[in-house]
Tab-separated table of C-alpha atoms in Angstrom:
chain	number	residue	atom	x	y	z
P	21	MET	CA	-0.048	-0.188	-0.293
P	22	PHE	CA	1.373	3.490	-0.857
P	23	GLU	CA	4.541	1.737	-2.687
P	24	LYS	CA	4.213	3.545	-6.409
P	25	ALA	CA	2.744	5.795	-8.362
P	26	LEU	CA	2.342	6.404	-11.923
P	27	ILE	CA	1.043	10.318	-13.035
P	28	THR	CA	0.694	10.444	-16.263
P	29	ARG	CA	-1.934	13.200	-16.037
P	30	THR	CA	-4.148	15.185	-13.521
P	31	GLY	CA	-6.421	16.711	-15.664
P	32	ASN	CA	-9.292	15.775	-18.527
P	33	THR	CA	-7.196	18.165	-21.108
P	34	ASP	CA	-3.621	19.307	-20.997
P	35	LEU	CA	-4.996	22.531	-19.757
P	36	ALA	CA	-6.320	21.330	-16.595
P	37	VAL	CA	-3.331	20.775	-14.353
P	38	ASP	CA	-4.276	19.658	-10.760
P	39	ALA	CA	-0.947	20.947	-8.758
P	40	GLY	CA	-2.688	19.744	-5.138
P	41	LEU	CA	-2.844	16.232	-6.899
P	42	LEU	CA	0.602	16.064	-8.066
P	43	ALA	CA	1.292	16.822	-4.537
P	44	GLU	CA	-1.154	14.785	-2.704
P	45	THR	CA	0.240	12.026	-4.789
P	46	LEU	CA	4.109	13.125	-3.848
P	47	PHE	CA	3.146	12.852	-0.245
P	48	PHE	CA	1.032	9.502	0.475
P	49	TYR	CA	3.324	7.521	-1.930
P	50	GLY	CA	6.562	6.055	-1.379
P	51	SER	CA	7.804	6.695	-4.820
P	52	THR	CA	6.199	8.779	-7.676
P	53	GLN	CA	6.935	8.780	-11.338
P	54	LEU	CA	5.680	11.071	-13.583
P	55	LEU	CA	5.548	10.748	-17.354
P	56	LEU	CA	5.228	13.775	-19.404
P	57	ASN	CA	4.495	13.901	-22.935
P	58	ARG	CA	4.347	17.323	-25.457
P	59	GLY	CA	0.764	17.802	-23.978
P	60	ALA	CA	1.379	17.504	-20.492
P	61	LEU	CA	4.813	19.157	-20.631
P	62	MET	CA	3.017	22.355	-21.894
P	63	GLY	CA	0.110	22.084	-19.523
P	64	LEU	CA	3.115	21.771	-15.959
P	65	CYS	CA	4.458	24.599	-17.264
P	66	GLN	CA	1.775	27.320	-18.390
P	67	THR	CA	0.174	26.330	-14.858
P	68	LEU	CA	3.234	25.853	-11.949
P	69	PRO	CA	5.157	29.242	-11.290
P	70	ARG	CA	8.788	28.335	-12.761
P	71	ASP	CA	10.175	28.208	-9.220
P	72	ASP	CA	8.006	25.773	-8.212
P	73	LEU	CA	8.300	24.103	-11.346
P	74	LEU	CA	12.285	23.766	-11.031
P	75	ALA	CA	12.069	22.785	-7.186
P	76	LEU	CA	9.467	19.980	-7.829
P	77	LEU	CA	12.242	18.609	-10.736
P	78	LYS	CA	14.973	18.950	-8.345
P	79	HIS	CA	13.606	17.147	-5.287
P	80	GLU	CA	14.668	13.303	-4.876
P	81	ARG	CA	11.195	11.951	-4.333
P	82	MET	CA	9.959	12.964	-8.398
P	83	GLN	CA	11.112	10.927	-10.962
P	84	LEU	CA	10.128	11.711	-14.024
P	85	SER	CA	10.030	10.048	-17.985
P	86	TYR	CA	9.712	11.522	-20.789
P	87	LEU	CA	7.591	9.773	-23.530
P	88	ASN	CA	8.097	11.110	-27.490
P	89	THR	CA	6.221	9.137	-28.793
P	90	ALA	CA	2.421	10.329	-29.655
P	91	PHE	CA	-0.535	7.641	-29.763
P	92	VAL	CA	-3.306	9.013	-32.169
P	93	THR	CA	-6.413	8.621	-34.554
P	94	LEU	CA	-5.730	9.875	-38.093
P	95	SER	CA	-8.526	10.234	-40.854
P	96	SER	CA	-7.983	9.881	-44.287
P	97	GLY	CA	-10.354	9.955	-47.685
P	98	PRO	CA	-13.747	11.096	-48.756
P	99	PHE	CA	-14.632	8.634	-45.940
P	100	ALA	CA	-13.118	9.937	-43.099
P	101	ALA	CA	-11.458	6.283	-42.758
P	102	MET	CA	-9.818	6.403	-39.584
P	103	GLN	CA	-6.576	4.499	-37.982
P	104	PHE	CA	-5.313	4.062	-34.646
P	105	THR	CA	-1.176	5.035	-34.534
P	106	ALA	CA	1.754	5.645	-33.127
P	107	MET	CA	3.943	8.745	-34.195
P	108	GLN	CA	6.722	11.394	-33.251
P	109	MET	CA	5.987	14.831	-34.421
P	110	ALA	CA	8.620	17.010	-36.502
P	111	SER	CA	10.434	20.073	-35.262
P	112	ALA	CA	9.132	23.225	-36.330
P	113	GLY	CA	12.282	24.118	-37.380
P	114	LYS	CA	13.774	24.426	-40.972
P	115	GLU	CA	15.136	20.990	-40.873
P	116	LYS	CA	12.228	19.365	-39.950
P	117	ARG	CA	13.266	16.373	-38.615
P	118	ILE	CA	12.294	14.201	-35.552
P	119	PRO	CA	14.049	15.534	-32.723
P	120	ASN	CA	14.852	13.680	-29.570
P	121	TYR	CA	13.247	13.898	-26.630
P	122	GLN	CA	16.102	16.556	-25.048
P	123	GLU	CA	15.472	18.428	-28.324
P	124	GLU	CA	11.262	18.490	-27.997
P	125	ILE	CA	11.588	19.167	-24.385
P	126	GLU	CA	13.688	22.279	-25.125
P	127	GLU	CA	10.878	23.413	-27.937
P	128	VAL	CA	8.545	22.873	-25.954
P	129	LEU	CA	9.264	25.252	-23.170
P	130	GLY	CA	10.564	28.045	-25.711
P	131	ARG	CA	7.047	27.911	-27.151
P	132	ALA	CA	5.003	28.141	-24.184
P	133	LEU	CA	7.015	30.236	-22.100
P	134	GLY	CA	9.807	31.943	-24.667
P	135	THR	CA	13.805	32.313	-24.642
P	136	GLY	CA	15.322	33.475	-21.746
P	137	ALA	CA	17.734	32.610	-19.044
P	138	SER	CA	14.954	31.353	-16.583
P	139	THR	CA	13.808	29.382	-19.412
P	140	ARG	CA	17.152	27.436	-20.245
P	141	ASN	CA	17.363	26.940	-16.282
P	142	LEU	CA	14.454	25.134	-16.353
P	143	THR	CA	14.851	23.592	-19.922
P	144	ARG	CA	18.365	22.325	-18.343
P	145	ALA	CA	16.696	20.856	-15.056
P	146	LEU	CA	14.391	19.109	-17.252
P	147	THR	CA	16.348	17.399	-19.550
P	148	ASP	CA	19.148	16.399	-16.617
P	149	LYS	CA	16.076	14.830	-14.719
P	150	ALA	CA	13.597	12.828	-17.790
P	151	THR	CA	15.045	9.719	-18.999
P	152	PRO	CA	13.300	8.777	-22.232
P	153	PHE	CA	10.460	6.010	-22.172
P	154	ARG	CA	11.638	3.015	-24.217
P	155	PHE	CA	9.578	0.634	-25.956
P	156	GLY	CA	10.570	-2.679	-26.400
P	157	GLN	CA	13.481	-2.497	-23.036
P	158	ARG	CA	9.684	-2.743	-20.868
P	159	THR	CA	8.478	-5.375	-22.648
P	160	LEU	CA	5.624	-3.097	-24.078
P	161	LYS	CA	5.492	-2.480	-27.553
P	162	MET	CA	3.426	-0.175	-29.737
P	163	GLU	CA	1.870	-2.147	-31.947
P	164	GLU	CA	0.676	-4.160	-28.719
P	165	ILE	CA	-1.164	-0.692	-27.747
P	166	LEU	CA	-2.645	-0.277	-30.793
P	167	GLU	CA	-3.958	-3.423	-31.367
P	168	ALA	CA	-5.719	-3.777	-27.846
P	169	ALA	CA	-7.170	-0.114	-28.364
P	170	ARG	CA	-8.270	-1.500	-31.810
P	171	ALA	CA	-9.919	-4.801	-30.239
P	172	ASP	CA	-11.536	-1.627	-27.706
P	173	LEU	CA	-13.851	-0.621	-30.647
P	174	ALA	CA	-15.545	-4.217	-31.193
P	175	ASN	CA	-18.061	-4.525	-28.890
P	176	ARG	CA	-20.876	-1.928	-29.666
P	177	GLY	CA	-22.127	-1.656	-26.132
P	178	ASP	CA	-18.930	-1.024	-24.745
P	179	LEU	CA	-17.602	1.310	-26.992
P	180	ALA	CA	-21.090	3.203	-26.816
P	181	LYS	CA	-20.497	3.169	-23.083
P	182	ALA	CA	-17.343	4.751	-23.106
P	183	VAL	CA	-18.204	7.894	-25.521
P	184	ARG	CA	-21.349	8.713	-22.904
P	185	ILE	CA	-19.020	8.830	-20.212
P	186	ALA	CA	-16.383	10.985	-22.265
P	187	LEU	CA	-19.488	12.977	-23.032
P	188	ASN	CA	-20.688	13.648	-19.866
P	189	LYS	CA	-17.176	14.571	-18.513
P	190	LEU	CA	-16.456	16.725	-21.330
P	191	VAL	CA	-19.529	18.470	-22.156
P	192	PRO	CA	-22.230	18.340	-18.979
P	193	THR	CA	-24.946	20.198	-20.228
P	194	ALA	CA	-25.401	18.691	-23.367
P	195	ILE	CA	-28.623	16.483	-24.103
P	196	LEU	CA	-27.360	13.180	-25.013
P	197	PRO	CA	-29.412	10.645	-27.430
P	198	PRO	CA	-31.358	7.777	-24.784
P	199	THR	CA	-29.021	5.798	-26.756
P	200	ILE	CA	-25.945	6.512	-28.304
P	201	ARG	CA	-24.699	5.296	-31.529
P	202	PHE	CA	-21.536	4.481	-31.817
P	203	GLU	CA	-19.942	1.872	-34.150
P	204	MET	CA	-17.189	0.562	-35.673
P	205	VAL	CA	-17.256	-0.354	-39.057
P	206	PRO	CA	-13.787	-1.901	-40.091
P	207	ILE	CA	-12.197	-1.746	-43.491
P	208	ASN	CA	-9.042	-2.840	-45.610
P	209	SER	CA	-5.629	-2.447	-44.004
P	210	GLY	CA	-6.763	-2.021	-40.216
P	211	GLY	CA	-9.105	1.317	-41.012
P	212	PHE	CA	-12.565	1.798	-40.017
P	213	LEU	CA	-15.126	3.560	-39.635
P	214	ILE	CA	-17.489	5.190	-37.516
P	215	ASP	CA	-21.661	5.141	-37.840
P	216	THR	CA	-22.790	7.314	-35.090
P	217	ASN	CA	-25.957	9.385	-34.223
P	218	LEU	CA	-24.361	12.267	-32.137
P	219	ASP	CA	-25.060	16.071	-33.184
P	220	PHE	CA	-21.868	17.304	-33.278
P	221	LYS	CA	-22.700	20.686	-34.061
P	222	MET	CA	-24.777	20.689	-30.934
P	223	LEU	CA	-22.513	19.009	-28.913
P	224	ASN	CA	-19.578	21.612	-30.049
P	225	VAL	CA	-21.925	24.779	-29.072
P	226	GLU	CA	-21.668	23.675	-25.454
P	227	TYR	CA	-18.710	22.371	-25.482
P	228	HIS	CA	-17.072	25.759	-26.694
P	229	LYS	CA	-18.723	27.418	-23.347
P	230	LEU	CA	-15.793	25.661	-21.692
P	231	VAL	CA	-12.865	25.333	-23.769
P	232	PRO	CA	-12.191	27.567	-26.469
P	233	PRO	CA	-12.176	26.381	-30.075
P	234	SER	CA	-8.222	27.021	-30.595
P	235	HIS	CA	-7.671	24.441	-28.110
P	236	SER	CA	-10.119	21.814	-29.511
P	237	THR	CA	-13.420	20.554	-31.191
P	238	VAL	CA	-15.602	17.303	-30.510
P	239	THR	CA	-14.933	15.267	-33.316
P	240	THR	CA	-15.451	11.555	-33.381
P	241	GLU	CA	-11.328	11.346	-33.799
P	242	PHE	CA	-12.045	13.431	-30.965
P	243	LEU	CA	-13.585	11.198	-28.599
P	244	LEU	CA	-11.393	7.875	-30.175
P	245	SER	CA	-8.231	9.655	-28.600
P	246	PHE	CA	-9.841	9.536	-24.996
P	247	ILE	CA	-10.422	5.323	-25.784
P	248	LEU	CA	-6.691	5.477	-27.228
P	249	ASP	CA	-5.177	7.293	-24.558
P	250	ALA	CA	-7.103	5.222	-21.864
P	251	ARG	CA	-5.517	2.290	-23.164
P	252	CYS	CA	-2.138	3.945	-23.400
P	253	GLU	CA	-2.181	4.484	-19.506
P	254	SER	CA	-3.314	1.597	-18.233
P	255	ALA	CA	-0.457	-0.023	-20.585
P	256	PHE	CA	2.288	2.457	-18.771
P	257	ALA	CA	0.645	1.594	-15.501
P	258	ALA	CA	1.149	-2.325	-16.009
P	259	SER	CA	5.073	-1.417	-17.882
P	260	TYR	CA	6.074	0.716	-14.292
P	261	MET	CA	4.011	-1.553	-11.874
P	262	ALA	CA	2.891	1.124	-10.518
P	263	GLU	CA	-1.098	2.541	-9.515
P	264	LEU	CA	-1.652	4.918	-12.206
P	265	VAL	CA	-2.832	8.481	-10.750
P	266	THR	CA	-4.728	9.982	-13.587
P	267	ALA	CA	-7.479	12.542	-14.603
P	268	PRO	CA	-11.036	11.624	-13.659
P	269	LEU	CA	-12.511	11.075	-17.036
P	270	PHE	CA	-9.711	8.266	-17.610
P	271	SER	CA	-9.953	6.850	-14.670
P	272	GLU	CA	-13.987	6.274	-15.532
P	273	LEU	CA	-12.860	4.840	-19.119
P	274	ILE	CA	-10.391	2.133	-17.414
P	275	ARG	CA	-12.789	1.166	-14.598
P	276	ALA	CA	-15.356	0.702	-17.456
P	277	LYS	CA	-12.890	-2.021	-19.565
P	278	HIS	CA	-10.531	-3.271	-16.483
P	279	PHE	CA	-12.272	-2.591	-13.687
P	280	SER	CA	-10.181	-4.349	-11.382
P	281	PHE	CA	-7.009	-3.233	-12.699
P	282	LEU	CA	-8.050	0.520	-10.956
P	283	ARG	CA	-9.275	-0.920	-7.464
P	284	PRO	CA	-6.256	-0.557	-5.467
P	285	ARG	CA	-5.715	2.648	-6.562
P	286	GLU	CA	-10.078	3.516	-5.507
P	287	ASP	CA	-9.225	2.016	-2.243
P	288	ILE	CA	-6.107	4.311	-1.711
P	289	SER	CA	-7.433	7.246	-3.788
P	290	ALA	CA	-10.785	6.587	-0.792
P	291	ALA	CA	-8.231	6.115	1.972
P	292	ILE	CA	-6.604	9.228	1.475
P	293	ASP	CA	-10.079	11.533	0.984
P	294	GLU	CA	-11.014	10.270	4.413
P	295	PHE	CA	-7.851	10.200	6.034
P	296	PRO	CA	-7.519	14.126	6.650
P	297	GLN	CA	-11.049	14.818	7.200
P	298	ILE	CA	-10.849	11.989	10.325
P	299	VAL	CA	-7.581	13.157	11.299
P	300	LEU	CA	-7.485	17.090	11.161
P	301	PRO	CA	-11.690	17.265	11.052
P	302	GLY	CA	-12.002	21.170	9.711
P	303	PHE	CA	-8.645	21.429	7.540
P	304	PRO	CA	-8.643	21.689	4.544
P	305	THR	CA	-5.980	18.841	2.711
P	306	ILE	CA	-2.874	19.128	1.337
P	307	ARG	CA	-4.294	19.243	-2.430
P	308	GLU	CA	-7.105	22.036	-1.417
P	309	THR	CA	-4.248	24.254	0.280
P	310	ILE	CA	-2.244	23.914	-3.034
P	311	ASN	CA	-5.056	24.422	-5.404
P	312	SER	CA	-6.817	27.128	-3.289
P	313	GLY	CA	-3.334	29.234	-3.766
P	314	ALA	CA	-2.419	29.553	0.076
P	315	LYS	CA	0.540	27.432	-0.399
P	316	THR	CA	2.971	26.728	-2.812
P	317	ILE	CA	4.765	23.984	-4.310
P	318	VAL	CA	7.908	25.091	-2.714
P	319	ASP	CA	6.434	25.459	0.301
P	320	PHE	CA	4.898	21.886	-0.168
P	321	LEU	CA	8.413	20.448	-0.747
P	322	LYS	CA	9.548	21.778	2.578
P	323	LEU	CA	6.569	20.010	4.426
P	324	LEU	CA	7.626	16.681	2.108
P	325	ASP	CA	11.543	16.901	3.753
P	326	GLN	CA	10.142	16.639	6.785
P	327	ALA	CA	8.187	13.902	6.009
P	328	ASP	CA	10.420	11.084	5.924
P	329	GLN	CA	9.532	9.202	9.206
P	330	PHE	CA	5.649	9.080	8.416
P	331	LYS	CA	6.125	8.150	4.818
P	332	SER	CA	8.364	4.872	5.763
P	333	TRP	CA	5.432	4.421	8.195
P	334	LEU	CA	2.879	4.539	5.677
P	335	GLN	CA	4.966	1.743	3.788
P	336	THR	CA	3.720	-0.556	6.455
P	337	VAL	CA	0.244	0.272	6.693
P	338	ASN	CA	-1.506	-3.451	6.182
P	339	PRO	CA	-4.133	-3.004	3.242
P	340	ASP	CA	-6.486	-5.357	4.842
P	341	ARG	CA	-6.465	-2.910	7.900
P	342	GLY	CA	-6.551	0.774	6.174
P	343	LEU	CA	-5.167	3.686	6.683
P	344	ILE	CA	-7.192	4.994	9.519
P	345	ALA	CA	-7.490	2.154	11.353
P	346	GLU	CA	-3.663	1.569	11.241
P	347	TYR	CA	-3.292	5.228	11.905
P	348	VAL	CA	-5.333	5.138	15.249
P	349	THR	CA	-3.333	2.005	16.444
P	350	LYS	CA	-0.315	3.579	16.195
P	351	ALA	CA	-1.176	6.515	17.498
P	352	THR	CA	-2.966	5.009	20.974
P	353	GLU	CA	-0.197	1.851	21.253
P	354	LYS	CA	1.608	2.272	24.238
P	355	SER	CA	4.954	2.596	25.374
P	356	TRP	CA	7.054	1.205	28.036
P	357	ALA	CA	7.294	4.784	29.736
P	358	ASP	CA	3.555	4.518	30.322
P	359	ASN	CA	4.046	1.938	32.719
P	360	LEU	CA	5.867	4.650	34.658
P	361	PRO	CA	4.606	7.602	36.736
P	362	THR	CA	4.817	10.188	34.119
P	363	LYS	CA	5.954	13.076	36.630
P	364	SER	CA	8.530	11.096	38.390
P	365	VAL	CA	9.811	10.029	35.192
P	366	ARG	CA	9.963	13.266	34.299
P	367	PHE	CA	12.052	14.674	36.926
P	368	VAL	CA	14.241	12.002	36.411
P	369	ILE	CA	15.002	12.408	32.440
P	370	ALA	CA	15.041	16.766	33.329
P	371	ASN	CA	17.647	16.156	36.232
P	372	GLY	CA	19.407	14.079	33.936
P	373	ILE	CA	19.816	16.310	31.329
P	374	GLY	CA	21.046	18.820	33.776
P	375	LEU	CA	23.212	16.539	35.649
P	376	ALA	CA	25.203	15.873	32.318
P	377	ALA	CA	25.152	19.904	31.175
P	378	GLU	CA	27.081	20.112	34.802
P	379	ALA	CA	29.616	17.550	34.247
P	380	VAL	CA	30.543	18.998	30.998
P	381	ALA	CA	30.322	22.730	32.538
P	382	PRO	CA	30.205	22.692	36.656
P	383	SER	CA	28.258	26.086	37.157
P	384	GLY	CA	25.167	25.471	39.037
P	385	LEU	CA	23.455	25.967	35.860
P	386	GLY	CA	22.835	22.743	34.376
P	387	VAL	CA	20.508	21.625	37.152
P	388	ALA	CA	18.422	25.074	36.690
P	389	ALA	CA	18.310	24.093	33.110
P	390	GLY	CA	17.242	20.413	33.612
P	391	LEU	CA	14.288	21.352	35.783
P	392	GLY	CA	12.999	24.032	33.396
P	393	PHE	CA	13.305	21.822	30.308
P	394	SER	CA	11.075	20.056	32.728
P	395	ALA	CA	8.547	22.269	33.366
P	396	ILE	CA	8.772	24.131	29.872
P	397	ASP	CA	8.799	21.090	27.348
P	398	THR	CA	6.891	18.380	28.628
P	399	PHE	CA	5.195	18.386	24.986
P	400	TYR	CA	8.195	17.062	23.922
P	401	LEU	CA	9.257	15.093	26.727
P	402	ASP	CA	6.236	12.850	25.974
P	403	LYS	CA	7.411	12.471	22.514
P	404	LEU	CA	11.191	11.460	23.799
P	405	LEU	CA	9.355	8.827	26.665
P	406	ASN	CA	6.716	7.387	24.231
P	407	GLY	CA	8.720	7.219	20.599
P	408	TRP	CA	7.679	8.598	17.336
P	409	LYS	CA	4.247	8.323	16.421
P	410	PRO	CA	2.465	9.450	13.232
P	411	ASN	CA	0.070	11.885	15.008
P	412	HIS	CA	3.321	13.710	16.297
P	413	PHE	CA	3.871	15.150	12.818
P	414	ILE	CA	0.162	14.889	11.118
P	415	GLU	CA	-0.830	17.306	14.485
P	416	GLY	CA	2.786	19.419	13.961
P	417	PRO	CA	4.122	20.320	10.471
P	418	TYR	CA	1.384	18.601	8.898
P	419	ARG	CA	-1.639	20.981	10.511
P	420	GLU	CA	0.694	23.900	10.346
P	421	PHE	CA	0.836	23.720	6.862
P	422	VAL	CA	-2.953	23.546	5.969
P	423	SER	CA	-4.103	25.742	8.674
P	424	ARG	CA	-6.045	28.738	7.441
P	425	SER	CA	-3.655	31.089	8.660
C-alpha cells in the first residue's frame, strides 16, 4: 500500500493541471513517477510558476520520464476512414526532422515560456532529470497497445458506454440521445469508419462554452482519442508496475473496461480522501491548500522534507486494516514509559539533562536548566518517552501547513 504511483496527467485536458493532486501523490506514495509528453509538459509549465516547477524537478522524491511518441487517431479519404497509430512529431524548425526527447523538451518550453535565462535553467533541469521512455526495453510494444485499442472498439455496447462517459465529463450540459449509436465499421488495412447519431454541432456549442475552439473541438476522432489514451495509460501503469494516478475521465474509461485493474488505486484514493477529514477535521487537505493558492509547491516540498518518518510508516500500513485503523492503533499504542509514573519520569530525565550539562561545565546552571526543561517542554519530553508516532507529524508540521492562517 502506498508503494509506487505513476502520474500520466491530472486533468481531463492538457490545460487542466491539478497541482494539488500532484503534491498529494508525492506526499502519500513512497515513489512517484511522472510520465510527461508534449501536451502534458505544455500544461504543466503553463500552470506552475517556474520556481515551483524547478524545485519540483530537483526534488529527489520525484522521478521523471518523457515520452516523445504520440498515440493518435488519423482520418483520411472522402469517407473519413480512421486508424489508430503512433508517431513522433517533426521539429518546427527548417530541418523538419524528428527531434530527440531532449530537443522536444527544449522546443516545448520555448513555445510556452519564451527564450531567456530562466527558461534555459528550467530546460536544463528537465533534460537532466528526465529519462526517455523506450518501448521494448520495458516489454511494452507500440503495436500491442494499438491492437488492444482497436479491439476496444469491437464491442458496440462497451464503445457506446465509453463515448457517453467521455461526453458526460467533457460536455456536462449537453443533452445526449437516450441511446448513443457509435459503431465501428472495419475496412481494409486495419482502418475503420464510425457510424454515429451524435449531433456534433450541438455538442460543440456547449463544449466551447467551457473550452476555447483554439484548443479543441468535439469530433469522432477527438472522442476516439480518449479511448486510445485510456488504453495507453493502463499499459504504462502495468509497465511501471505502479498504481495509476490520472484524470477522472480516464479513470472512468479504464474502470469501465478493466475494473479490477484500478481497484487498488480506488481504495487508496478513498483512504487519502477520508484520512484528513478524520485526523484533522475542519482543516483543508494538502490538495485543497495547494489549489487554493494558500501555499505553493515550494512550501509543500519543505513539508515533504520533514515527512520521511511518516512516509516510512505509510509503507508499513496493512491494506487489509486500512490507513485510518492503522493510524489510530499506532497513535494510541502504549510504550514502556506508560508503565512509569509520569511526574517521576519527567523529573528523572530533566535532572539527567541537568546533571549531564553540569558534568561538562560545572556552574550550578545545568541542574536549573534541567528543571526548566521539565517545566517548559513537556510535549517534546512526552515524544521522547513514548517514541515517534504518526500523530506527532500530523498534529505538528502537517497541521501547520494546512492551517488556514
